[in-house]
Amino acid sequence: MSTLIQGGTVVPGTGDTVIANGVVVLRHGRVADVLTRWDPVQEFAGETIDAAGCVVMPGLINCHAHGVSPGPLFPSAAARLAEQAWMGNLDRHLLAGTTTVLNLCGFAGMDEVREADRRHAVHVRGATSHLPAALQAAQFADGRGLTARTRALTVERMIDDGAVAIGELGGGQTLGGGGQDLVYIPAAIEKLTGVRVEIGQARRLKEAVLGRFIDASAFDAEALDTAAYEAGLSGRLTMDELRTVIEDSVLPSFVPAITGIREGVLAASRLGVPAIVHSASATARILRDLMAETRGNGVQVIAAHVNHPSHSPAEALELAVLGRGNGWPAEASVFDLLHRRHTVTTRDHWDLLLGEPGLVSVLATDYGRDGEHDELIAAVQDVAAQGHRPLAGAVAMATSAVADLIPGIAPQSGRLQAGRAADVVVAGAEDFRDVRYVFVDGICVVREGKLTAEAHR
Ligand SMILES: [Zn+2]
């Protein structure tokens, strides 16, 4: 099967090239050629796609995805998603031009990762967080997705079985972060009082009890009183009860989750695979410690979601700069800060970190409410539109830079170059979210903005 894509702006993902009015030829599942022009009298035996008004780039590689397999969800090993939900998440990735995802729900087994990979056109890769303390943290925070089989797995067995990274080490659910504010604190309060508090109310209650850095000595009785009043909880329970319910929700998983980050980074240096750590205010201290402890030992640690809004923008910048000084590459997650803005309503961290030359290496999404995060391709466009990187560099941050950073994630993809896998996206140049065509291994899986029959298997 051969395809000729012509007339679009070709961004090959190499970081330095843009070909106006370029040509990409796909043959037998591979990129056969990338050309600056196609002789109009030359015959082509295959389908021709008119990409006028479009950008043509490699299929995007998202190294921070959740909810893309039938395994346990998140670092808290929450209940598994129904098939239509995880397949639906993969549909959303594909319809937005992402052709490879790394499942950072590290308690999934490789059987579950392979099932997702086999059933959906998106390449699904696996990561592992099967570490004793990380498992304990998951069980304290949630753990409903675990089975005897997943509990018995180890990072060594997972890597032997094809996992490409260790992670996600730590997460909002186990570290008193957004996952607590969104799910676990509201559930615990509702169980006791019948009142359902909103995410922002839960966060203010938590910060009154434990501060921003999850520390019991930060308790502020006056702030708790105010937050309880705002959340409609006054008179429903005593302030001591409210403090206890929040501490009991947040603290049990916190210490093992921090220990789990250390276990994972040590395992990464032992096993020679990258570790991916959750980089938020709650983990700032352990990450600083680990930077000092592992300096010069060659371990590859990727700081994920360095623009996490639990930091102030200045704190996020300081930690990422420190990481860079220690050789830790930074990943910025778009979450929903560009368009949907359900959870993250500021772009200050994003712009501050991306505006720093060479600080952020790769872009990803993380997981917005029910998988409704902004598209990785929107992040690519934004980085270019804001002038943080030239277009070629912005595309590289979600393609070749990711493939280079995590060697097993997509060794054949990430660049439009002869001989590489024919994972290609054709998207409207005005708004990249207007994805017209996606090819995976040369097969058209999105056509005129809709999934084809080949998207599911
Ligand atoms: Zn995550």
Tab-separated table of C-alpha atoms and ligand atoms in Angstrom:
chain	number	residue	atom	x	y	z
A	1	MET	CA	0.000	0.000	0.000
A	2	SER	CA	1.453	3.379	-1.023
A	3	THR	CA	0.410	6.917	-0.176
A	4	LEU	CA	1.615	10.264	-1.486
A	5	ILE	CA	0.985	13.252	0.808
A	6	GLN	CA	1.648	16.492	-0.994
A	7	GLY	CA	1.089	20.242	-0.804
A	8	GLY	CA	1.400	20.663	2.973
A	9	THR	CA	4.004	22.158	5.269
A	10	VAL	CA	6.145	19.168	6.180
A	11	VAL	CA	7.720	19.258	9.650
A	12	PRO	CA	9.825	16.088	9.781
A	13	GLY	CA	10.325	16.167	13.562
A	14	THR	CA	14.088	16.444	13.362
A	15	GLY	CA	13.968	19.771	15.172
A	16	ASP	CA	15.508	21.977	12.516
A	17	THR	CA	13.618	21.565	9.243
A	18	VAL	CA	10.343	22.806	7.771
A	19	ILE	CA	9.575	22.080	4.123
A	20	ALA	CA	6.942	24.392	2.660
A	21	ASN	CA	4.891	22.558	0.068
A	22	GLY	CA	6.705	19.292	0.768
A	23	VAL	CA	5.995	15.699	-0.151
A	24	VAL	CA	5.932	12.556	1.969
A	25	VAL	CA	5.767	9.131	0.341
A	26	LEU	CA	4.662	6.110	2.369
A	27	ARG	CA	5.268	2.595	1.105
A	28	HIS	CA	4.938	-0.822	2.772
A	29	GLY	CA	4.384	0.693	6.202
A	30	ARG	CA	7.499	2.855	6.030
A	31	VAL	CA	8.367	6.390	5.060
A	32	ALA	CA	9.838	5.877	1.585
A	33	ASP	CA	10.785	9.478	0.839
A	34	VAL	CA	10.529	13.070	2.055
A	35	LEU	CA	10.869	15.435	-0.910
A	36	THR	CA	10.793	19.146	-1.556
A	37	ARG	CA	8.626	18.707	-4.648
A	38	TRP	CA	6.738	16.160	-6.718
A	39	ASP	CA	6.951	16.347	-10.472
A	40	PRO	CA	3.297	16.813	-11.553
A	41	VAL	CA	3.731	14.640	-14.639
A	42	GLN	CA	5.108	11.774	-12.580
A	43	GLU	CA	2.601	8.947	-12.091
A	44	PHE	CA	1.969	7.629	-8.573
A	45	ALA	CA	0.647	4.126	-8.031
A	46	GLY	CA	-1.330	4.590	-4.825
A	47	GLU	CA	-3.518	7.065	-2.978
A	48	THR	CA	-2.700	10.784	-3.173
A	49	ILE	CA	-3.613	13.014	-0.227
A	50	ASP	CA	-3.901	16.741	-0.837
A	51	ALA	CA	-2.415	18.400	2.252
A	52	ALA	CA	-2.776	22.021	1.088
A	53	GLY	CA	-3.405	24.257	4.110
A	54	CYS	CA	-2.119	21.536	6.423
A	55	VAL	CA	0.948	20.617	8.437
A	56	VAL	CA	2.371	17.126	7.970
A	57	MET	CA	4.366	15.717	10.869
A	58	PRO	CA	5.335	12.440	12.508
A	59	GLY	CA	2.675	10.766	14.658
A	60	LEU	CA	3.035	12.287	18.114
A	61	ILE	CA	4.538	10.353	21.017
A	62	ASN	CA	2.975	11.024	24.426
A	63	CYS	CA	5.192	9.867	27.288
A	64	HIS	CA	2.730	10.807	30.028
A	65	ALA	CA	-0.640	9.173	29.479
A	66	HIS	CA	-3.029	7.418	31.864
A	67	GLY	CA	-6.139	5.329	31.359
A	68	VAL	CA	-5.011	3.697	28.126
A	69	SER	CA	-5.061	0.032	29.154
A	70	PRO	CA	-7.335	-2.373	31.021
A	71	GLY	CA	-4.927	-2.325	34.001
A	72	PRO	CA	-5.182	-0.513	37.353
A	73	LEU	CA	-5.535	3.258	36.972
A	74	PHE	CA	-2.989	5.859	38.181
A	75	PRO	CA	-0.189	5.471	40.737
A	76	SER	CA	-2.990	4.783	43.255
A	77	ALA	CA	-3.963	1.585	41.364
A	78	ALA	CA	-7.582	2.745	41.256
A	79	ALA	CA	-10.355	0.615	39.766
A	80	ARG	CA	-9.782	-0.437	36.177
A	81	LEU	CA	-11.590	1.540	33.503
A	82	ALA	CA	-14.333	-0.154	31.511
A	83	GLU	CA	-13.222	-1.214	28.049
A	84	GLN	CA	-15.124	1.550	26.317
A	85	ALA	CA	-13.423	4.132	28.530
A	86	TRP	CA	-9.824	3.095	27.887
A	87	MET	CA	-10.528	2.439	24.215
A	88	GLY	CA	-12.252	5.833	24.123
A	89	ASN	CA	-9.169	7.477	25.613
A	90	LEU	CA	-7.050	5.874	22.886
A	91	ASP	CA	-9.552	7.113	20.292
A	92	ARG	CA	-9.123	10.655	21.583
A	93	HIS	CA	-5.338	10.366	21.412
A	94	LEU	CA	-5.471	9.028	17.865
A	95	LEU	CA	-8.016	11.571	16.619
A	96	ALA	CA	-5.621	14.241	17.876
A	97	GLY	CA	-2.637	12.828	16.029
A	98	THR	CA	-0.949	10.829	18.791
A	99	THR	CA	0.218	7.448	17.532
A	100	THR	CA	2.269	6.255	20.532
A	101	VAL	CA	1.459	6.546	24.232
A	102	LEU	CA	3.362	5.478	27.315
A	103	ASN	CA	0.938	4.145	29.902
A	104	LEU	CA	2.158	5.707	33.144
A	105	CYS	CA	-0.370	3.760	35.215
A	106	GLY	CA	2.579	1.692	36.422
A	107	PHE	CA	0.626	-1.101	38.138
A	108	ALA	CA	-0.694	-2.472	34.847
A	109	GLY	CA	0.900	-5.733	33.767
A	110	MET	CA	2.457	-6.078	30.322
A	111	ASP	CA	-0.382	-8.447	29.292
A	112	GLU	CA	-2.792	-5.557	29.807
A	113	VAL	CA	-0.533	-3.128	27.970
A	114	ARG	CA	-0.178	-5.567	25.074
A	115	GLU	CA	-3.933	-6.067	24.936
A	116	ALA	CA	-4.418	-2.304	24.476
A	117	ASP	CA	-1.596	-2.199	21.933
A	118	ARG	CA	-3.094	-5.059	19.944
A	119	ARG	CA	-6.703	-3.871	20.020
A	120	HIS	CA	-6.070	-0.247	19.062
A	121	ALA	CA	-4.050	1.381	16.292
A	122	VAL	CA	-2.208	3.591	18.803
A	123	HIS	CA	1.067	1.978	19.885
A	124	VAL	CA	0.704	1.472	23.645
A	125	ARG	CA	3.916	1.088	25.644
A	126	GLY	CA	4.262	0.040	29.257
A	127	ALA	CA	5.921	1.470	32.361
A	128	THR	CA	6.271	-0.172	35.751
A	129	SER	CA	5.947	0.991	39.338
A	130	HIS	CA	5.830	-2.494	40.865
A	131	LEU	CA	7.904	-1.537	43.908
A	132	PRO	CA	7.125	-2.490	47.534
A	133	ALA	CA	6.590	1.011	48.953
A	134	ALA	CA	4.805	2.300	45.834
A	135	LEU	CA	2.438	-0.648	46.123
A	136	GLN	CA	1.834	0.103	49.779
A	137	ALA	CA	1.086	3.749	48.920
A	138	ALA	CA	-1.400	2.641	46.273
A	139	GLN	CA	-3.129	0.341	48.734
A	140	PHE	CA	-3.455	3.113	51.312
A	141	ALA	CA	-4.768	5.618	48.779
A	142	ASP	CA	-6.988	3.261	46.784
A	143	GLY	CA	-5.727	-0.050	45.341
A	144	ARG	CA	-9.098	-1.247	44.033
A	145	GLY	CA	-7.585	-2.085	40.652
A	146	LEU	CA	-5.025	-4.511	42.054
A	147	THR	CA	-5.212	-8.263	41.685
A	148	ALA	CA	-3.026	-10.993	43.179
A	149	ARG	CA	-1.223	-11.142	39.824
A	150	THR	CA	-0.427	-7.437	39.539
A	151	ARG	CA	0.602	-7.354	43.207
A	152	ALA	CA	3.141	-10.115	42.602
A	153	LEU	CA	4.886	-8.364	39.679
A	154	THR	CA	8.285	-6.684	40.048
A	155	VAL	CA	10.011	-3.982	38.013
A	156	GLU	CA	12.634	-6.543	36.959
A	157	ARG	CA	10.005	-8.902	35.529
A	158	MET	CA	8.147	-6.029	33.874
A	159	ILE	CA	11.304	-4.753	32.164
A	160	ASP	CA	12.198	-8.274	31.036
A	161	ASP	CA	8.671	-8.406	29.620
A	162	GLY	CA	9.040	-5.172	27.627
A	163	ALA	CA	8.272	-2.227	29.924
A	164	VAL	CA	10.339	0.743	28.736
A	165	ALA	CA	10.474	2.933	31.862
A	166	ILE	CA	9.936	2.934	35.606
A	167	GLY	CA	7.037	5.160	36.579
A	168	GLU	CA	4.992	7.028	37.258
A	169	LEU	CA	6.760	7.369	40.593
A	170	GLY	CA	4.383	9.243	42.867
A	171	GLY	CA	1.213	10.981	41.802
A	172	GLY	CA	-1.392	13.363	43.067
A	173	GLN	CA	-3.536	10.525	44.372
A	174	THR	CA	-0.872	9.091	46.686
A	175	LEU	CA	0.886	12.381	47.497
A	176	GLY	CA	-1.961	14.566	48.647
A	177	GLY	CA	-2.218	16.308	45.274
A	178	GLY	CA	-4.950	16.932	42.717
A	179	GLY	CA	-6.185	13.333	42.840
A	180	GLN	CA	-6.944	13.769	46.531
A	181	ASP	CA	-8.707	17.089	45.895
A	182	LEU	CA	-10.761	15.676	43.043
A	183	VAL	CA	-11.690	12.230	44.321
A	184	TYR	CA	-10.596	10.958	47.698
A	185	ILE	CA	-11.115	13.928	50.056
A	186	PRO	CA	-14.598	14.728	48.669
A	187	ALA	CA	-15.551	11.035	48.990
A	188	ALA	CA	-14.349	10.820	52.604
A	189	ILE	CA	-16.199	14.017	53.586
A	190	GLU	CA	-19.353	12.957	51.792
A	191	LYS	CA	-19.349	9.622	53.581
A	192	LEU	CA	-19.273	11.396	56.934
A	193	THR	CA	-21.565	14.375	56.262
A	194	GLY	CA	-23.523	13.761	53.078
A	195	VAL	CA	-22.043	16.979	51.665
A	196	ARG	CA	-20.082	16.771	48.404
A	197	VAL	CA	-17.315	19.386	48.299
A	198	GLU	CA	-15.843	20.736	45.076
A	199	ILE	CA	-12.214	20.268	44.027
A	200	GLY	CA	-11.183	23.824	45.015
A	201	GLN	CA	-12.928	23.515	48.389
A	202	ALA	CA	-11.184	20.197	49.044
A	203	ARG	CA	-7.827	21.761	48.202
A	204	ARG	CA	-8.386	24.685	50.586
A	205	LEU	CA	-9.442	22.318	53.369
A	206	LYS	CA	-6.371	20.154	52.754
A	207	GLU	CA	-4.023	23.134	52.697
A	208	ALA	CA	-5.509	24.403	55.965
A	209	VAL	CA	-4.761	21.049	57.586
A	210	LEU	CA	-1.455	20.090	55.918
A	211	GLY	CA	-0.144	23.153	54.082
A	212	ARG	CA	1.015	23.065	50.460
A	213	PHE	CA	3.902	20.712	51.157
A	214	ILE	CA	1.920	18.059	53.113
A	215	ASP	CA	3.248	18.657	56.599
A	216	ALA	CA	1.051	18.111	59.680
A	217	SER	CA	2.824	20.927	61.519
A	218	ALA	CA	1.439	23.409	58.965
A	219	PHE	CA	-2.071	23.114	60.504
A	220	ASP	CA	-3.927	26.449	60.443
A	221	ALA	CA	-7.124	26.375	62.557
A	222	GLU	CA	-8.402	29.720	61.316
A	223	ALA	CA	-7.952	28.781	57.651
A	224	LEU	CA	-9.735	25.475	58.302
A	225	ASP	CA	-12.673	27.295	59.874
A	226	THR	CA	-12.961	29.581	56.843
A	227	ALA	CA	-12.573	26.735	54.341
A	228	ALA	CA	-15.163	24.626	56.194
A	229	TYR	CA	-17.639	27.513	56.124
A	230	GLU	CA	-17.081	28.047	52.389
A	231	ALA	CA	-17.582	24.355	51.733
A	232	GLY	CA	-20.891	24.315	53.619
A	233	LEU	CA	-19.524	22.089	56.371
A	234	SER	CA	-19.963	24.384	59.391
A	235	GLY	CA	-21.990	22.581	62.071
A	236	ARG	CA	-21.849	19.257	60.224
A	237	LEU	CA	-18.766	18.052	62.074
A	238	THR	CA	-16.255	19.442	64.548
A	239	MET	CA	-13.026	20.975	63.298
A	240	ASP	CA	-11.137	18.112	64.986
A	241	GLU	CA	-13.206	15.588	63.042
A	242	LEU	CA	-12.658	17.475	59.833
A	243	ARG	CA	-8.901	17.651	60.434
A	244	THR	CA	-8.835	13.901	61.136
A	245	VAL	CA	-10.824	12.938	58.056
A	246	ILE	CA	-8.441	14.928	55.842
A	247	GLU	CA	-5.300	13.615	57.521
A	248	ASP	CA	-6.633	10.057	57.278
A	249	SER	CA	-7.284	10.513	53.568
A	250	VAL	CA	-3.931	12.095	52.691
A	251	LEU	CA	-1.234	10.945	55.101
A	252	PRO	CA	-1.215	7.110	55.115
A	253	SER	CA	-0.092	6.883	51.479
A	254	PHE	CA	2.235	9.871	51.630
A	255	VAL	CA	5.314	8.398	53.341
A	256	PRO	CA	5.301	5.130	51.338
A	257	ALA	CA	4.767	7.102	48.112
A	258	ILE	CA	7.885	9.165	48.870
A	259	THR	CA	9.798	5.971	49.688
A	260	GLY	CA	8.505	4.488	46.434
A	261	ILE	CA	10.063	7.337	44.455
A	262	ARG	CA	13.431	6.509	45.980
A	263	GLU	CA	12.971	2.783	45.270
A	264	GLY	CA	12.109	3.546	41.658
A	265	VAL	CA	15.067	5.845	41.019
A	266	LEU	CA	17.440	3.308	42.573
A	267	ALA	CA	15.890	0.540	40.445
A	268	ALA	CA	16.345	2.708	37.343
A	269	SER	CA	20.042	3.156	38.043
A	270	ARG	CA	20.389	-0.596	38.672
A	271	LEU	CA	18.449	-1.657	35.574
A	272	GLY	CA	19.539	1.041	33.114
A	273	VAL	CA	16.061	2.278	32.149
A	274	PRO	CA	14.642	5.789	32.612
A	275	ALA	CA	12.647	6.620	35.738
A	276	ILE	CA	9.745	9.052	35.415
A	277	VAL	CA	8.970	10.975	38.601
A	278	HIS	CA	5.966	13.095	39.497
A	279	SER	CA	7.370	16.588	39.980
A	280	ALA	CA	5.043	18.612	42.216
A	281	SER	CA	5.346	20.619	45.400
A	282	ALA	CA	4.817	17.459	47.476
A	283	THR	CA	7.805	15.721	45.867
A	284	ALA	CA	10.152	18.716	45.652
A	285	ARG	CA	12.120	17.717	48.726
A	286	ILE	CA	12.667	14.054	47.775
A	287	LEU	CA	13.576	15.052	44.212
A	288	ARG	CA	16.212	17.479	45.500
A	289	ASP	CA	17.591	14.753	47.755
A	290	LEU	CA	17.698	12.235	44.899
A	291	MET	CA	19.376	14.722	42.564
A	292	ALA	CA	22.175	15.076	45.100
A	293	GLU	CA	22.392	11.343	45.834
A	294	THR	CA	22.473	10.132	42.242
A	295	ARG	CA	24.664	12.886	40.812
A	296	GLY	CA	27.115	11.444	38.314
A	297	ASN	CA	25.903	7.827	38.532
A	298	GLY	CA	24.380	7.912	35.046
A	299	VAL	CA	20.765	7.246	36.021
A	300	GLN	CA	18.229	8.787	33.641
A	301	VAL	CA	15.450	10.512	35.590
A	302	ILE	CA	12.728	12.417	33.769
A	303	ALA	CA	10.923	15.044	35.844
A	304	ALA	CA	7.293	14.757	34.744
A	305	HIS	CA	4.759	17.581	34.759
A	306	VAL	CA	7.370	20.142	35.839
A	307	ASN	CA	4.753	22.865	35.321
A	308	HIS	CA	2.559	21.323	38.037
A	309	PRO	CA	0.334	24.064	39.521
A	310	SER	CA	0.905	22.871	43.118
A	311	HIS	CA	4.153	24.829	42.829
A	312	SER	CA	4.197	28.579	42.509
A	313	PRO	CA	5.567	29.381	39.029
A	314	ALA	CA	8.865	30.502	40.604
A	315	GLU	CA	9.156	27.251	42.598
A	316	ALA	CA	8.472	25.182	39.491
A	317	LEU	CA	11.135	27.078	37.571
A	318	GLU	CA	13.683	26.745	40.361
A	319	LEU	CA	13.177	22.974	40.678
A	320	ALA	CA	13.320	22.400	36.918
A	321	VAL	CA	16.495	24.480	36.629
A	322	LEU	CA	18.046	22.499	39.468
A	323	GLY	CA	17.009	19.301	37.670
A	324	ARG	CA	18.617	20.473	34.462
A	325	GLY	CA	21.833	21.172	36.348
A	326	ASN	CA	21.739	17.563	37.521
A	327	GLY	CA	20.994	16.147	34.071
A	328	TRP	CA	17.292	15.477	34.680
A	329	PRO	CA	15.269	16.230	31.531
A	330	ALA	CA	11.948	17.996	32.074
A	331	GLU	CA	8.542	17.078	30.664
A	332	ALA	CA	5.779	19.717	30.636
A	333	SER	CA	2.184	18.462	30.728
A	334	VAL	CA	-0.493	20.493	29.000
A	335	PHE	CA	-3.245	18.965	31.150
A	336	ASP	CA	-6.263	21.196	30.341
A	337	LEU	CA	-4.631	24.594	30.704
A	338	LEU	CA	-5.007	25.726	27.088
A	339	HIS	CA	-8.611	25.169	26.096
A	340	ARG	CA	-10.779	23.196	28.492
A	341	ARG	CA	-9.531	24.786	31.715
A	342	HIS	CA	-11.615	22.617	33.971
A	343	THR	CA	-8.813	21.825	36.415
A	344	VAL	CA	-5.890	24.094	35.546
A	345	THR	CA	-6.952	27.673	34.933
A	346	THR	CA	-3.540	29.312	34.736
A	347	ARG	CA	-0.878	29.086	32.067
A	348	ASP	CA	1.721	30.988	34.104
A	349	HIS	CA	3.819	27.895	34.912
A	350	TRP	CA	3.624	26.664	31.318
A	351	ASP	CA	4.794	29.950	29.827
A	352	LEU	CA	7.469	30.601	32.438
A	353	LEU	CA	9.116	27.177	32.041
A	354	LEU	CA	8.754	26.908	28.276
A	355	GLY	CA	10.029	30.451	27.900
A	356	GLU	CA	13.326	29.403	29.462
A	357	PRO	CA	15.537	28.303	26.546
A	358	GLY	CA	16.302	24.577	26.561
A	359	LEU	CA	14.723	23.917	29.954
A	360	VAL	CA	11.792	21.696	28.904
A	361	SER	CA	12.766	18.728	26.729
A	362	VAL	CA	9.435	17.104	25.915
A	363	LEU	CA	5.694	17.779	25.961
A	364	ALA	CA	2.982	15.422	27.184
A	365	THR	CA	-0.600	15.561	28.445
A	366	ASP	CA	-1.000	13.777	31.784
A	367	TYR	CA	-4.680	12.982	32.419
A	368	GLY	CA	-7.431	15.569	32.765
A	369	ARG	CA	-10.818	14.833	34.282
A	370	ASP	CA	-12.132	11.584	32.739
A	371	GLY	CA	-9.429	11.772	30.077
A	372	GLU	CA	-10.658	15.176	28.886
A	373	HIS	CA	-7.283	16.877	28.771
A	374	ASP	CA	-6.172	19.207	26.013
A	375	GLU	CA	-4.608	17.561	22.994
A	376	LEU	CA	-0.862	17.079	22.737
A	377	ILE	CA	-1.040	18.530	19.236
A	378	ALA	CA	-2.621	21.700	20.685
A	379	ALA	CA	0.363	21.933	23.042
A	380	VAL	CA	2.747	21.682	20.079
A	381	GLN	CA	0.931	24.465	18.269
A	382	ASP	CA	0.818	26.634	21.380
A	383	VAL	CA	4.565	26.307	22.017
A	384	ALA	CA	5.235	27.482	18.469
A	385	ALA	CA	2.528	30.182	18.460
A	386	GLN	CA	3.807	31.675	21.727
A	387	GLY	CA	7.291	31.838	20.270
A	388	HIS	CA	8.749	29.473	22.886
A	389	ARG	CA	10.223	27.359	20.058
A	390	PRO	CA	10.249	27.536	16.281
A	391	LEU	CA	7.672	25.176	14.751
A	392	ALA	CA	10.321	22.542	13.941
A	393	GLY	CA	11.474	22.528	17.561
A	394	ALA	CA	7.943	22.426	18.981
A	395	VAL	CA	7.099	19.366	16.863
A	396	ALA	CA	10.333	17.667	17.926
A	397	MET	CA	9.303	18.041	21.586
A	398	ALA	CA	6.427	15.618	20.991
A	399	THR	CA	8.164	13.340	18.477
A	400	SER	CA	11.919	12.757	18.071
A	401	ALA	CA	12.905	14.219	21.452
A	402	VAL	CA	10.580	11.761	23.180
A	403	ALA	CA	11.837	8.822	21.113
A	404	ASP	CA	15.419	9.782	21.969
A	405	LEU	CA	14.711	10.295	25.669
A	406	ILE	CA	13.010	6.931	26.246
A	407	PRO	CA	14.865	4.501	23.999
A	408	GLY	CA	12.197	1.750	23.961
A	409	ILE	CA	9.143	3.942	23.407
A	410	ALA	CA	9.192	4.368	19.632
A	411	PRO	CA	12.571	3.433	18.169
A	412	GLN	CA	11.203	3.335	14.608
A	413	SER	CA	9.066	6.498	14.809
A	414	GLY	CA	9.363	10.155	15.747
A	415	ARG	CA	10.899	11.390	12.494
A	416	LEU	CA	9.747	11.550	8.894
A	417	GLN	CA	12.818	9.988	7.347
A	418	ALA	CA	13.191	7.266	4.752
A	419	GLY	CA	13.072	3.848	6.372
A	420	ARG	CA	11.235	4.882	9.537
A	421	ALA	CA	7.734	3.719	10.462
A	422	ALA	CA	5.017	5.502	8.502
A	423	ASP	CA	3.315	7.087	11.522
A	424	VAL	CA	2.161	10.404	10.071
A	425	VAL	CA	-0.331	13.165	10.919
A	426	VAL	CA	-1.936	15.658	8.559
A	427	ALA	CA	-3.576	18.530	10.469
A	428	GLY	CA	-5.072	21.914	9.612
A	429	ALA	CA	-2.376	24.584	9.809
A	430	GLU	CA	-4.759	27.118	11.370
A	431	ASP	CA	-5.762	24.863	14.245
A	432	PHE	CA	-3.716	21.683	14.649
A	433	ARG	CA	-6.626	20.087	16.518
A	434	ASP	CA	-8.286	19.859	13.140
A	435	VAL	CA	-6.602	16.517	12.424
A	436	ARG	CA	-7.570	15.315	8.958
A	437	TYR	CA	-5.507	12.157	8.440
A	438	VAL	CA	-3.476	9.843	10.626
A	439	PHE	CA	-1.414	6.936	9.367
A	440	VAL	CA	-0.011	4.221	11.615
A	441	ASP	CA	2.504	1.899	9.985
A	442	GLY	CA	1.298	3.302	6.668
A	443	ILE	CA	-2.351	2.393	7.308
A	444	CYS	CA	-4.916	5.190	7.290
A	445	VAL	CA	-6.603	5.101	10.708
A	446	VAL	CA	-8.105	8.617	10.666
A	447	ARG	CA	-9.619	9.869	7.425
A	448	GLU	CA	-11.217	13.302	7.097
A	449	GLY	CA	-11.233	13.627	10.856
A	450	LYS	CA	-12.930	10.304	11.572
A	451	LEU	CA	-11.621	6.937	12.743
A	452	THR	CA	-11.489	4.315	10.022
A	453	ALA	CA	-12.330	0.634	10.522
A	454	GLU	CA	-8.589	-0.045	10.846
A	455	ALA	CA	-8.343	2.027	14.066
A	456	HIS	CA	-9.714	-0.866	16.132
A	457	ARG	CA	-8.695	-4.485	15.815
B	1	ZN	ZN	0.607	11.352	35.707
